[in-house]
Amino acid sequence: MVPFSAPADDILWSLEFAGAASIPDWDRDLTAEIVQHFAAFAQGRIAPLDEAGDKQGCRVKNGRVIMPDGFDVVFRELAGDGWQGLTAPEAFGGQGMGGAVHAAISEIFSGACHSLQMVTGLVPGAVRLLMHYGSADQQARFIPPLVSGEWLATMCLTEPGAGSDLSAIRTKAEDTAQGWQISGEKIFISGGDHNLSDNILHLVLARTGPDGVKGLSLFACPAVLDGGARNAVTVTRIEEKMGLHASPTCQMAFDGAQGELIGAPGQGLAAMFTLMNHARLDVALQGVAHAARAHAVASSYAAQRVQGRGADGQPVTLDQHADVRRMIDRADALALSARALTHSALVALETGNHALADFLTPVAKVCGSDAGTQAAELAVQVLGGYGYLHEYRVEQTYRDARICAIYEGTNGIHAATIATRGLSYNGGVQADAFAAWIGGIADDTHSGSLAAALQDWTALREITSATPRDMAPAFMQVTIALAELGFWVRVCADDSAPARMRALATERSALLPGQVSHLAAQARIMAELAGDTR
């Protein structure tokens, strides 16, 4: 077993490389200090929960979830040290740190124990939502206990008949003489109602109007009401899952539960997307965390495991074999490039470049989530038979990472998003921002290969605009490859980049132009074939 070690230096380097210095109030030294403190806590207290929690799992007792042993103790330490309120406004007891600091902490947390991060990690988004849509009274009542850790939060969207299509939601909210009452069933609710915190703020999307998304409103539905009585909210079951065994995924029953309207009636979906857009970058970094962890385990194992002989006939470690070295380097490259892309989206968001942020966010979500499973699969292969066993836990990494391509919008939905809205919204302003970003890198680095790859992408953009849904998956893959090429070209041109990254950059910047060209050519053939069959 390889102990968890937070990639704090890589994270800090990536944030600055992505342009964090342009974020208002960015403080590199303070961020480094915060990250190092959390890394120590994650390594010493959070990471030891991961394997035991995966084996023990969760259980339901009297309509509530009982978390694995030790999770409640560590959560109290986490909350007591102020980590739950890291990004919350100081006026409500938080520390007022920005999104870049949160991104660094979130990735380390996911790498240490994705299951616990899932249960606790919705609080920053819930606070952000309340700051945008909640009344002053709701902010005053709800945000401080979320910051202190007395409360946690859930996001209750999905229903048995309404997965990605939220317009099909049937959970109803009725305005009665006793206030709003919510009735219906929600599924796939991360966290549900559990014993980590004294109360849980369920953010529930329910129907108050006619069919369609315009009839949806958002409600705050505490599990425990003022006065101490329990609300009519029950966990009816925990799903048995491939991974994240220590993170309860619950089926929830709302039986006339009391709720408070957040924002205006019919504003529910807009409010919920305030939470979800940041959550998608969080998911990207969950994938990155798994990729980095997979690389760390594979690299450590291969450096110690003696197997076979070198050209001189002497015994060598696994990492001296070319194919093994290739897989280890590929896992490292996946983590580094996906992290950089996600950080670039975050910097764009934090600096007000909304067109670029809107385009990069779904790209980062797909890139990061795919990186997690691809790197985990490579690590299993590097470890061979031991990778298939539980001992080194790369099989758990694969199981836990796999959900990232599914939740917060499947990767196919995000591909469709950039092929439709990303290319058409407001005359294509989002795609234009992405092209300008890549073009700027090509100009700054004098990279002819990146400029040529951008031309391939631009030509494919026109084809995709004509048949976006057919071309969406291929267009997403070409976009990711182009963004990765931009990153590695920049690393090649940066003499201050770490030597390990520069070595990877030399290889990746040589291979990726051909990959972009090949993928774009395949996509054009697909478009022609699709046209012939219509």
Short mmCIF file of C-alpha atoms in Angstrom, two decimals:
data_model
loop_
_atom_site.label_atom_id
_atom_site.label_comp_id
_atom_site.label_asym_id
_atom_site.label_seq_id
_atom_site.Cartn_x
_atom_site.Cartn_y
_atom_site.Cartn_z
CA MET A 1 0.00 0.00 0.00
CA VAL A 2 1.31 3.47 -0.94
CA PRO A 3 0.41 6.19 1.62
CA PHE A 4 -1.50 9.20 0.31
CA SER A 5 0.66 12.23 -0.41
CA ALA A 6 -1.07 15.42 -1.52
CA PRO A 7 0.36 16.87 -4.79
CA ALA A 8 0.43 20.33 -3.20
CA ASP A 9 3.41 21.64 -5.19
CA ASP A 10 1.90 20.56 -8.53
CA ILE A 11 -1.41 22.21 -7.61
CA LEU A 12 0.17 25.53 -6.63
CA TRP A 13 2.34 25.55 -9.73
CA SER A 14 -0.67 24.82 -11.94
CA LEU A 15 -2.78 27.61 -10.44
CA GLU A 16 -0.08 30.18 -11.08
CA PHE A 17 0.62 28.77 -14.55
CA ALA A 18 -3.09 29.15 -15.33
CA GLY A 19 -2.93 32.83 -14.39
CA ALA A 20 -4.11 32.91 -10.77
CA ALA A 21 -2.07 36.08 -10.24
CA SER A 22 -4.69 37.92 -12.30
CA ILE A 23 -7.43 37.01 -9.80
CA PRO A 24 -8.29 39.95 -7.53
CA ASP A 25 -6.78 39.55 -4.03
CA TRP A 26 -4.71 36.51 -5.08
CA ASP A 27 -2.01 35.88 -2.48
CA ARG A 28 0.39 33.14 -3.46
CA ASP A 29 2.12 32.87 -0.07
CA LEU A 30 -1.14 32.74 1.88
CA THR A 31 -2.56 30.18 -0.55
CA ALA A 32 0.55 28.03 -0.20
CA GLU A 33 0.31 28.16 3.58
CA ILE A 34 -3.38 27.18 3.54
CA VAL A 35 -2.75 24.35 1.08
CA GLN A 36 0.16 22.95 3.09
CA HIS A 37 -1.89 23.01 6.30
CA PHE A 38 -4.78 21.20 4.66
CA ALA A 39 -2.46 18.72 2.96
CA ALA A 40 -1.07 17.74 6.37
CA PHE A 41 -4.58 17.32 7.78
CA ALA A 42 -5.70 15.33 4.74
CA GLN A 43 -2.71 13.01 4.92
CA GLY A 44 -2.90 12.47 8.66
CA ARG A 45 -6.64 12.40 9.36
CA ILE A 46 -8.77 12.12 6.20
CA ALA A 47 -6.82 9.62 4.07
CA PRO A 48 -6.84 6.84 6.73
CA LEU A 49 -10.65 6.78 6.50
CA ASP A 50 -10.69 5.93 2.79
CA GLU A 51 -9.89 2.21 2.75
CA ALA A 52 -11.82 1.39 5.92
CA GLY A 53 -14.84 3.38 4.75
CA ASP A 54 -14.80 1.61 1.38
CA LYS A 55 -14.91 -1.77 3.13
CA GLN A 56 -17.48 -0.88 5.80
CA GLY A 57 -19.85 1.29 3.78
CA CYS A 58 -22.96 3.01 5.15
CA ARG A 59 -26.26 1.75 6.58
CA VAL A 60 -29.74 3.11 7.19
CA LYS A 61 -31.23 3.18 10.69
CA ASN A 62 -34.64 4.72 11.43
CA GLY A 63 -34.69 6.63 8.15
CA ARG A 64 -31.21 8.13 8.56
CA VAL A 65 -27.77 7.12 7.29
CA ILE A 66 -25.10 5.94 9.70
CA MET A 67 -21.70 6.79 8.25
CA PRO A 68 -18.64 4.51 8.58
CA ASP A 69 -16.68 4.46 11.84
CA GLY A 70 -14.52 7.52 12.44
CA PHE A 71 -16.11 9.74 9.81
CA ASP A 72 -18.02 11.76 12.39
CA VAL A 73 -14.90 12.36 14.49
CA VAL A 74 -12.82 13.58 11.55
CA PHE A 75 -15.68 15.74 10.26
CA ARG A 76 -15.90 17.48 13.64
CA GLU A 77 -12.16 18.17 13.45
CA LEU A 78 -12.53 19.42 9.87
CA ALA A 79 -15.36 21.77 10.80
CA GLY A 80 -13.73 22.83 14.05
CA ASP A 81 -10.64 23.95 12.16
CA GLY A 82 -12.79 26.17 9.93
CA TRP A 83 -12.40 24.30 6.63
CA GLN A 84 -16.17 24.20 5.95
CA GLY A 85 -16.30 28.00 5.89
CA LEU A 86 -13.12 28.58 3.90
CA THR A 87 -14.81 30.43 1.02
CA ALA A 88 -17.89 31.74 2.85
CA PRO A 89 -18.19 35.51 3.43
CA GLU A 90 -16.56 36.79 6.59
CA ALA A 91 -19.85 38.48 7.56
CA PHE A 92 -21.30 35.00 8.15
CA GLY A 93 -18.31 33.55 9.98
CA GLY A 94 -16.37 32.34 6.95
CA GLN A 95 -12.85 33.21 5.86
CA GLY A 96 -13.69 34.79 2.51
CA MET A 97 -11.13 32.86 0.46
CA GLY A 98 -11.65 32.70 -3.32
CA GLY A 99 -12.39 29.93 -5.76
CA ALA A 100 -8.73 29.19 -6.47
CA VAL A 101 -8.04 28.32 -2.85
CA HIS A 102 -11.18 26.18 -2.77
CA ALA A 103 -10.05 24.34 -5.91
CA ALA A 104 -6.72 23.44 -4.33
CA ILE A 105 -8.34 22.18 -1.12
CA SER A 106 -11.08 20.31 -2.98
CA GLU A 107 -8.64 18.33 -5.11
CA ILE A 108 -6.54 17.31 -2.12
CA PHE A 109 -9.68 16.34 -0.20
CA SER A 110 -10.92 14.18 -3.10
CA GLY A 111 -7.57 12.46 -3.40
CA ALA A 112 -7.53 11.66 0.31
CA CYS A 113 -11.14 10.42 0.54
CA HIS A 114 -13.55 11.16 -2.29
CA SER A 115 -16.44 9.69 -0.26
CA LEU A 116 -16.11 12.18 2.61
CA GLN A 117 -15.52 15.04 0.19
CA MET A 118 -18.79 14.16 -1.54
CA VAL A 119 -20.76 14.46 1.71
CA THR A 120 -19.14 17.70 2.90
CA GLY A 121 -18.26 19.40 -0.38
CA LEU A 122 -21.62 20.89 -1.31
CA VAL A 123 -21.46 23.57 1.39
CA PRO A 124 -19.50 26.19 -0.64
CA GLY A 125 -21.98 25.86 -3.50
CA ALA A 126 -24.95 26.07 -1.14
CA VAL A 127 -23.54 29.24 0.42
CA ARG A 128 -22.95 30.73 -3.03
CA LEU A 129 -26.52 29.92 -4.03
CA LEU A 130 -27.93 31.53 -0.89
CA MET A 131 -25.82 34.64 -1.45
CA HIS A 132 -27.24 35.00 -4.97
CA TYR A 133 -30.87 34.00 -4.42
CA GLY A 134 -31.61 33.79 -0.69
CA SER A 135 -33.26 36.58 1.28
CA ALA A 136 -31.26 38.44 3.93
CA ASP A 137 -33.16 36.50 6.57
CA GLN A 138 -32.40 33.15 4.91
CA GLN A 139 -28.73 34.06 4.61
CA ALA A 140 -28.59 34.98 8.28
CA ARG A 141 -30.28 31.75 9.39
CA PHE A 142 -28.77 29.22 7.01
CA ILE A 143 -25.21 30.29 6.20
CA PRO A 144 -23.64 30.45 9.72
CA PRO A 145 -24.53 26.84 10.63
CA LEU A 146 -23.26 25.66 7.23
CA VAL A 147 -20.01 27.51 7.90
CA SER A 148 -19.61 26.10 11.41
CA GLY A 149 -20.32 22.52 10.35
CA GLU A 150 -23.47 22.25 12.46
CA TRP A 151 -25.27 21.77 9.13
CA LEU A 152 -24.38 20.10 5.86
CA ALA A 153 -26.28 20.38 2.56
CA THR A 154 -27.67 18.23 -0.24
CA MET A 155 -28.82 18.99 -3.76
CA CYS A 156 -32.12 17.21 -4.51
CA LEU A 157 -32.80 17.24 -8.24
CA THR A 158 -33.00 13.76 -9.75
CA GLU A 159 -36.16 11.64 -9.72
CA PRO A 160 -36.93 8.14 -11.04
CA GLY A 161 -38.47 9.67 -14.19
CA ALA A 162 -36.29 12.79 -14.35
CA GLY A 163 -32.56 12.31 -14.68
CA SER A 164 -30.83 14.66 -17.09
CA ASP A 165 -34.21 15.97 -18.26
CA LEU A 166 -35.21 18.13 -15.30
CA SER A 167 -38.31 19.33 -17.10
CA ALA A 168 -39.85 15.96 -16.16
CA ILE A 169 -39.64 16.63 -12.39
CA ARG A 170 -42.87 15.70 -10.60
CA THR A 171 -42.07 16.49 -6.95
CA LYS A 172 -44.59 19.15 -5.99
CA ALA A 173 -44.56 22.11 -3.64
CA GLU A 174 -47.89 23.50 -2.47
CA ASP A 175 -48.38 26.88 -0.85
CA THR A 176 -50.64 26.14 2.13
CA ALA A 177 -51.83 28.06 5.16
CA GLN A 178 -48.94 26.41 7.05
CA GLY A 179 -46.39 27.41 4.40
CA TRP A 180 -44.88 25.50 1.49
CA GLN A 181 -45.18 21.73 1.70
CA ILE A 182 -43.08 19.44 -0.52
CA SER A 183 -44.14 15.95 -1.57
CA GLY A 184 -42.35 13.54 -3.87
CA GLU A 185 -39.43 11.21 -4.31
CA LYS A 186 -35.82 12.06 -5.12
CA ILE A 187 -33.07 9.60 -6.05
CA PHE A 188 -29.27 9.64 -6.35
CA ILE A 189 -28.98 12.19 -3.53
CA SER A 190 -25.39 12.33 -2.31
CA GLY A 191 -25.26 12.46 1.48
CA GLY A 192 -28.99 12.23 2.09
CA ASP A 193 -29.79 12.48 5.79
CA HIS A 194 -26.88 11.25 7.91
CA ASN A 195 -25.26 11.46 11.32
CA LEU A 196 -22.25 13.68 10.58
CA SER A 197 -23.99 16.98 11.29
CA ASP A 198 -26.80 18.12 13.59
CA ASN A 199 -28.92 19.23 10.63
CA ILE A 200 -28.95 19.03 6.84
CA LEU A 201 -30.20 21.69 4.47
CA HIS A 202 -31.87 19.93 1.56
CA LEU A 203 -32.01 22.17 -1.52
CA VAL A 204 -35.00 20.76 -3.36
CA LEU A 205 -36.14 21.45 -6.91
CA ALA A 206 -39.92 21.08 -6.98
CA ARG A 207 -42.80 21.93 -9.27
CA THR A 208 -44.89 24.99 -8.49
CA GLY A 209 -46.11 25.70 -12.01
CA PRO A 210 -46.91 24.06 -15.33
CA ASP A 211 -44.87 21.38 -17.07
CA GLY A 212 -41.39 22.30 -18.21
CA VAL A 213 -38.45 23.96 -16.49
CA LYS A 214 -40.28 27.28 -16.07
CA GLY A 215 -42.58 25.61 -13.56
CA LEU A 216 -39.72 24.63 -11.22
CA SER A 217 -38.85 26.46 -8.01
CA LEU A 218 -36.12 25.95 -5.42
CA PHE A 219 -36.77 25.28 -1.75
CA ALA A 220 -34.73 25.13 1.44
CA CYS A 221 -35.93 22.10 3.36
CA PRO A 222 -34.05 21.53 6.66
CA ALA A 223 -34.06 17.99 7.99
CA VAL A 224 -34.66 19.38 11.50
CA LEU A 225 -37.14 22.23 11.97
CA ASP A 226 -37.00 25.12 14.39
CA GLY A 227 -37.89 23.71 17.78
CA GLY A 228 -36.17 20.40 17.15
CA ALA A 229 -38.91 18.41 15.40
CA ARG A 230 -37.80 16.36 12.42
CA ASN A 231 -39.13 17.40 9.03
CA ALA A 232 -41.07 14.89 6.93
CA VAL A 233 -37.95 13.78 5.04
CA THR A 234 -36.83 10.14 5.11
CA VAL A 235 -34.07 8.07 3.56
CA THR A 236 -35.87 5.06 2.13
CA ARG A 237 -32.78 3.27 0.82
CA ILE A 238 -29.08 3.54 0.03
CA GLU A 239 -28.02 2.54 -3.46
CA GLU A 240 -25.46 -0.24 -3.80
CA LYS A 241 -22.77 1.23 -6.02
CA MET A 242 -19.65 0.31 -7.94
CA GLY A 243 -17.57 2.74 -5.88
CA LEU A 244 -17.77 5.52 -3.27
CA HIS A 245 -19.08 3.00 -0.77
CA ALA A 246 -18.58 5.41 2.13
CA SER A 247 -20.62 8.13 0.43
CA PRO A 248 -24.33 7.37 0.78
CA THR A 249 -26.32 7.79 -2.42
CA CYS A 250 -29.86 7.95 -1.17
CA GLN A 251 -33.44 7.62 -2.25
CA MET A 252 -35.37 10.31 -0.36
CA ALA A 253 -39.07 10.61 0.40
CA PHE A 254 -40.60 14.06 1.01
CA ASP A 255 -44.04 13.59 2.56
CA GLY A 256 -45.49 17.07 2.99
CA ALA A 257 -42.11 18.34 4.20
CA GLN A 258 -41.93 21.98 5.22
CA GLY A 259 -39.83 24.15 2.91
CA GLU A 260 -38.98 27.77 2.21
CA LEU A 261 -38.98 29.24 -1.26
CA ILE A 262 -35.54 30.49 -2.34
CA GLY A 263 -35.79 33.30 -4.87
CA ALA A 264 -38.91 33.75 -6.96
CA PRO A 265 -41.33 31.02 -8.15
CA GLY A 266 -40.15 29.54 -11.44
CA GLN A 267 -36.55 30.61 -10.76
CA GLY A 268 -35.47 27.22 -9.45
CA LEU A 269 -33.43 25.96 -12.35
CA ALA A 270 -31.49 29.22 -12.72
CA ALA A 271 -30.72 29.16 -8.99
CA MET A 272 -29.65 25.53 -9.08
CA PHE A 273 -27.27 26.15 -11.97
CA THR A 274 -25.46 28.69 -9.80
CA LEU A 275 -24.55 25.72 -7.65
CA MET A 276 -24.04 23.22 -10.47
CA ASN A 277 -21.62 25.21 -12.65
CA HIS A 278 -19.06 25.38 -9.83
CA ALA A 279 -19.81 21.75 -8.97
CA ARG A 280 -18.75 20.74 -12.49
CA LEU A 281 -15.28 22.17 -11.99
CA ASP A 282 -15.22 20.37 -8.66
CA VAL A 283 -16.02 17.10 -10.46
CA ALA A 284 -13.22 17.78 -12.96
CA LEU A 285 -10.81 18.10 -10.04
CA GLN A 286 -12.15 14.90 -8.48
CA GLY A 287 -11.09 13.16 -11.67
CA VAL A 288 -7.72 14.92 -11.54
CA ALA A 289 -7.26 13.82 -7.92
CA HIS A 290 -7.80 10.19 -8.91
CA ALA A 291 -5.43 10.53 -11.87
CA ALA A 292 -2.73 12.01 -9.65
CA ARG A 293 -3.26 9.29 -7.05
CA ALA A 294 -3.13 6.55 -9.70
CA HIS A 295 0.13 7.97 -11.03
CA ALA A 296 1.64 8.20 -7.54
CA VAL A 297 0.85 4.56 -6.72
CA ALA A 298 1.99 3.24 -10.10
CA SER A 299 5.20 5.28 -10.02
CA SER A 300 6.11 4.22 -6.48
CA TYR A 301 5.34 0.56 -7.11
CA ALA A 302 7.23 0.40 -10.39
CA ALA A 303 10.30 2.06 -8.86
CA GLN A 304 10.55 -0.69 -6.23
CA ARG A 305 9.33 -3.83 -7.97
CA VAL A 306 12.25 -5.73 -9.54
CA GLN A 307 11.13 -7.58 -12.64
CA GLY A 308 13.04 -8.73 -15.71
CA ARG A 309 16.46 -7.62 -16.92
CA GLY A 310 17.87 -4.66 -18.74
CA ALA A 311 19.97 -4.56 -21.89
CA ASP A 312 23.06 -5.40 -19.81
CA GLY A 313 21.43 -8.53 -18.43
CA GLN A 314 21.13 -7.14 -14.89
CA PRO A 315 17.84 -7.16 -12.90
CA VAL A 316 15.87 -3.91 -13.23
CA THR A 317 12.85 -2.33 -11.63
CA LEU A 318 9.59 -2.17 -13.57
CA ASP A 319 9.95 1.51 -14.40
CA GLN A 320 13.02 0.72 -16.50
CA HIS A 321 10.86 -1.12 -19.05
CA ALA A 322 9.77 1.16 -21.89
CA ASP A 323 6.12 0.14 -21.94
CA VAL A 324 5.74 0.54 -18.19
CA ARG A 325 7.49 3.92 -18.31
CA ARG A 326 5.13 4.97 -21.09
CA MET A 327 2.07 4.13 -18.98
CA ILE A 328 3.41 5.90 -15.90
CA ASP A 329 4.25 9.03 -17.89
CA ARG A 330 0.86 8.97 -19.58
CA ALA A 331 -0.94 8.86 -16.22
CA ASP A 332 1.16 11.80 -15.04
CA ALA A 333 0.45 13.76 -18.22
CA LEU A 334 -3.29 13.12 -17.89
CA ALA A 335 -3.36 14.54 -14.37
CA LEU A 336 -1.20 17.57 -15.20
CA SER A 337 -3.01 18.65 -18.35
CA ALA A 338 -6.52 18.08 -16.96
CA ARG A 339 -5.63 20.05 -13.83
CA ALA A 340 -4.25 22.92 -15.90
CA LEU A 341 -7.36 23.02 -18.09
CA THR A 342 -9.64 23.08 -15.04
CA HIS A 343 -7.56 25.79 -13.40
CA SER A 344 -7.73 27.82 -16.62
CA ALA A 345 -11.53 27.59 -16.53
CA LEU A 346 -11.50 28.63 -12.88
CA VAL A 347 -9.25 31.64 -13.53
CA ALA A 348 -11.50 32.72 -16.40
CA LEU A 349 -14.51 32.46 -14.08
CA GLU A 350 -12.82 34.33 -11.22
CA THR A 351 -11.57 37.14 -13.47
CA GLY A 352 -14.90 37.72 -15.22
CA ASN A 353 -14.06 36.18 -18.60
CA HIS A 354 -17.45 34.49 -18.64
CA ALA A 355 -17.45 33.56 -22.33
CA LEU A 356 -14.23 31.57 -21.96
CA ALA A 357 -15.31 30.11 -18.59
CA ASP A 358 -18.63 28.94 -20.04
CA PHE A 359 -16.86 27.17 -22.90
CA LEU A 360 -14.04 25.67 -20.83
CA THR A 361 -16.18 24.39 -17.94
CA PRO A 362 -17.84 21.47 -19.79
CA VAL A 363 -14.54 20.73 -21.56
CA ALA A 364 -12.73 20.58 -18.22
CA LYS A 365 -15.44 18.38 -16.73
CA VAL A 366 -15.07 15.83 -19.53
CA CYS A 367 -11.28 16.04 -19.62
CA GLY A 368 -10.86 15.71 -15.84
CA SER A 369 -13.33 12.87 -15.38
CA ASP A 370 -11.87 10.91 -18.30
CA ALA A 371 -8.35 11.49 -16.95
CA GLY A 372 -9.30 9.86 -13.65
CA THR A 373 -10.52 6.59 -15.13
CA GLN A 374 -7.83 6.43 -17.84
CA ALA A 375 -5.01 6.96 -15.34
CA ALA A 376 -6.54 4.42 -12.93
CA GLU A 377 -6.74 1.86 -15.71
CA LEU A 378 -3.10 2.50 -16.58
CA ALA A 379 -2.12 2.07 -12.93
CA VAL A 380 -3.92 -1.27 -12.72
CA GLN A 381 -1.94 -2.40 -15.77
CA VAL A 382 1.38 -1.19 -14.35
CA LEU A 383 0.80 -3.15 -11.14
CA GLY A 384 -0.34 -6.20 -13.08
CA GLY A 385 -1.89 -8.84 -10.83
CA TYR A 386 -1.43 -6.60 -7.79
CA GLY A 387 -3.37 -3.88 -9.55
CA TYR A 388 -6.32 -6.22 -9.82
CA LEU A 389 -6.17 -6.99 -6.09
CA HIS A 390 -7.34 -4.72 -3.27
CA GLU A 391 -3.91 -4.40 -1.68
CA TYR A 392 -2.69 -1.28 -3.52
CA ARG A 393 -6.21 0.10 -3.99
CA VAL A 394 -5.85 1.28 -7.59
CA GLU A 395 -8.94 -0.81 -8.29
CA GLN A 396 -10.75 1.39 -5.74
CA THR A 397 -9.39 4.44 -7.51
CA TYR A 398 -10.98 3.20 -10.73
CA ARG A 399 -14.29 2.38 -9.02
CA ASP A 400 -14.47 5.73 -7.25
CA ALA A 401 -13.39 7.78 -10.28
CA ARG A 402 -15.88 6.20 -12.68
CA ILE A 403 -18.86 8.20 -11.44
CA CYS A 404 -17.22 11.50 -12.44
CA ALA A 405 -18.13 10.97 -16.10
CA ILE A 406 -21.77 10.44 -15.11
CA TYR A 407 -22.86 12.90 -12.44
CA GLU A 408 -23.23 16.69 -12.72
CA GLY A 409 -24.28 16.05 -16.32
CA THR A 410 -22.99 13.07 -18.27
CA ASN A 411 -19.97 13.66 -20.47
CA GLY A 412 -22.16 13.19 -23.51
CA ILE A 413 -24.41 16.03 -22.36
CA HIS A 414 -21.41 18.30 -21.91
CA ALA A 415 -20.17 17.41 -25.38
CA ALA A 416 -23.59 18.39 -26.73
CA THR A 417 -23.40 21.63 -24.71
CA ILE A 418 -20.27 22.93 -26.40
CA ALA A 419 -21.43 21.73 -29.84
CA THR A 420 -24.72 23.62 -29.47
CA ARG A 421 -24.71 26.48 -27.01
CA GLY A 422 -20.91 26.77 -27.07
CA LEU A 423 -20.93 27.40 -30.83
CA SER A 424 -24.20 29.28 -31.25
CA TYR A 425 -24.86 31.40 -28.16
CA ASN A 426 -24.69 35.11 -28.88
CA GLY A 427 -23.12 34.61 -32.29
CA GLY A 428 -20.56 32.08 -31.07
CA VAL A 429 -18.94 34.32 -28.45
CA GLN A 430 -17.92 31.37 -26.26
CA ALA A 431 -16.17 29.48 -29.06
CA ASP A 432 -14.58 32.73 -30.20
CA ALA A 433 -13.16 33.21 -26.70
CA PHE A 434 -11.67 29.72 -26.76
CA ALA A 435 -10.14 30.27 -30.22
CA ALA A 436 -8.67 33.58 -29.05
CA TRP A 437 -7.22 31.90 -25.96
CA ILE A 438 -5.51 29.18 -28.01
CA GLY A 439 -4.46 31.69 -30.66
CA GLY A 440 -2.85 33.84 -27.97
CA ILE A 441 -0.80 30.88 -26.75
CA ALA A 442 0.30 30.13 -30.33
CA ASP A 443 1.37 33.76 -30.83
CA ASP A 444 3.17 34.00 -27.48
CA THR A 445 5.10 30.76 -28.01
CA HIS A 446 5.57 31.16 -31.80
CA SER A 447 4.16 27.65 -32.19
CA GLY A 448 3.33 26.84 -35.80
CA SER A 449 2.02 23.42 -34.80
CA LEU A 450 -0.49 24.91 -32.37
CA ALA A 451 -1.59 27.48 -34.96
CA ALA A 452 -2.11 24.70 -37.52
CA ALA A 453 -4.06 22.62 -34.99
CA LEU A 454 -6.26 25.64 -34.29
CA GLN A 455 -7.02 25.83 -38.02
CA ASP A 456 -8.10 22.17 -37.97
CA TRP A 457 -10.36 22.92 -35.00
CA THR A 458 -11.82 26.00 -36.69
CA ALA A 459 -12.71 24.01 -39.80
CA LEU A 460 -14.33 21.35 -37.65
CA ARG A 461 -16.22 24.04 -35.78
CA GLU A 462 -18.00 25.01 -38.99
CA ILE A 463 -18.91 21.41 -39.76
CA THR A 464 -20.13 20.85 -36.19
CA SER A 465 -22.29 23.96 -36.29
CA ALA A 466 -24.27 22.41 -39.17
CA THR A 467 -24.98 19.09 -37.39
CA PRO A 468 -24.08 19.71 -33.73
CA ARG A 469 -25.64 16.68 -32.11
CA ASP A 470 -24.08 14.22 -34.56
CA MET A 471 -20.67 15.83 -34.25
CA ALA A 472 -20.68 16.60 -30.51
CA PRO A 473 -18.53 13.68 -29.22
CA ALA A 474 -15.87 14.10 -31.92
CA PHE A 475 -15.82 17.88 -31.51
CA MET A 476 -15.31 17.50 -27.76
CA GLN A 477 -12.35 15.16 -28.23
CA VAL A 478 -10.69 17.50 -30.74
CA THR A 479 -11.28 20.44 -28.39
CA ILE A 480 -9.70 18.61 -25.47
CA ALA A 481 -6.69 17.58 -27.58
CA LEU A 482 -6.24 21.19 -28.75
CA ALA A 483 -6.46 22.53 -25.18
CA GLU A 484 -3.91 19.92 -24.04
CA LEU A 485 -1.58 20.88 -26.88
CA GLY A 486 -1.84 24.51 -25.83
CA PHE A 487 -0.81 23.56 -22.30
CA TRP A 488 2.17 21.46 -23.32
CA VAL A 489 3.38 24.05 -25.83
CA ARG A 490 3.37 26.62 -23.04
CA VAL A 491 5.29 24.27 -20.74
CA CYS A 492 7.93 23.73 -23.44
CA ALA A 493 8.40 27.47 -23.71
CA ASP A 494 8.65 28.00 -19.94
CA ASP A 495 12.21 27.57 -18.67
CA SER A 496 10.97 27.78 -15.07
CA ALA A 497 8.64 24.77 -15.39
CA PRO A 498 9.69 21.69 -13.38
CA ALA A 499 12.07 19.39 -15.27
CA ARG A 500 9.68 16.45 -15.08
CA MET A 501 6.95 18.49 -16.77
CA ARG A 502 9.28 19.83 -19.44
CA ALA A 503 10.33 16.28 -20.32
CA LEU A 504 6.69 15.26 -20.68
CA ALA A 505 5.97 18.44 -22.65
CA THR A 506 8.57 17.62 -25.27
CA GLU A 507 6.87 14.32 -25.99
CA ARG A 508 3.26 15.53 -25.75
CA SER A 509 3.76 18.67 -27.86
CA ALA A 510 5.29 16.49 -30.57
CA LEU A 511 2.48 13.91 -30.54
CA LEU A 512 -0.62 16.05 -30.04
CA PRO A 513 -0.60 18.03 -33.32
CA GLY A 514 -0.93 14.77 -35.24
CA GLN A 515 -3.63 13.62 -32.82
CA VAL A 516 -5.64 16.82 -33.35
CA SER A 517 -5.28 16.49 -37.11
CA HIS A 518 -6.21 12.80 -37.05
CA LEU A 519 -9.25 13.31 -34.82
CA ALA A 520 -10.43 16.24 -36.94
CA ALA A 521 -10.06 14.19 -40.13
CA GLN A 522 -12.03 11.33 -38.59
CA ALA A 523 -14.74 13.77 -37.56
CA ARG A 524 -14.99 15.19 -41.08
CA ILE A 525 -15.38 11.68 -42.51
CA MET A 526 -18.11 10.96 -39.94
CA ALA A 527 -19.92 14.14 -40.96
CA GLU A 528 -19.71 13.19 -44.65
CA LEU A 529 -21.00 9.68 -43.96
CA ALA A 530 -23.83 11.04 -41.83
CA GLY A 531 -24.77 13.40 -44.63
CA ASP A 532 -24.84 10.56 -47.15
CA THR A 533 -27.27 8.56 -45.03
CA ARG A 534 -29.81 11.34 -44.66
#
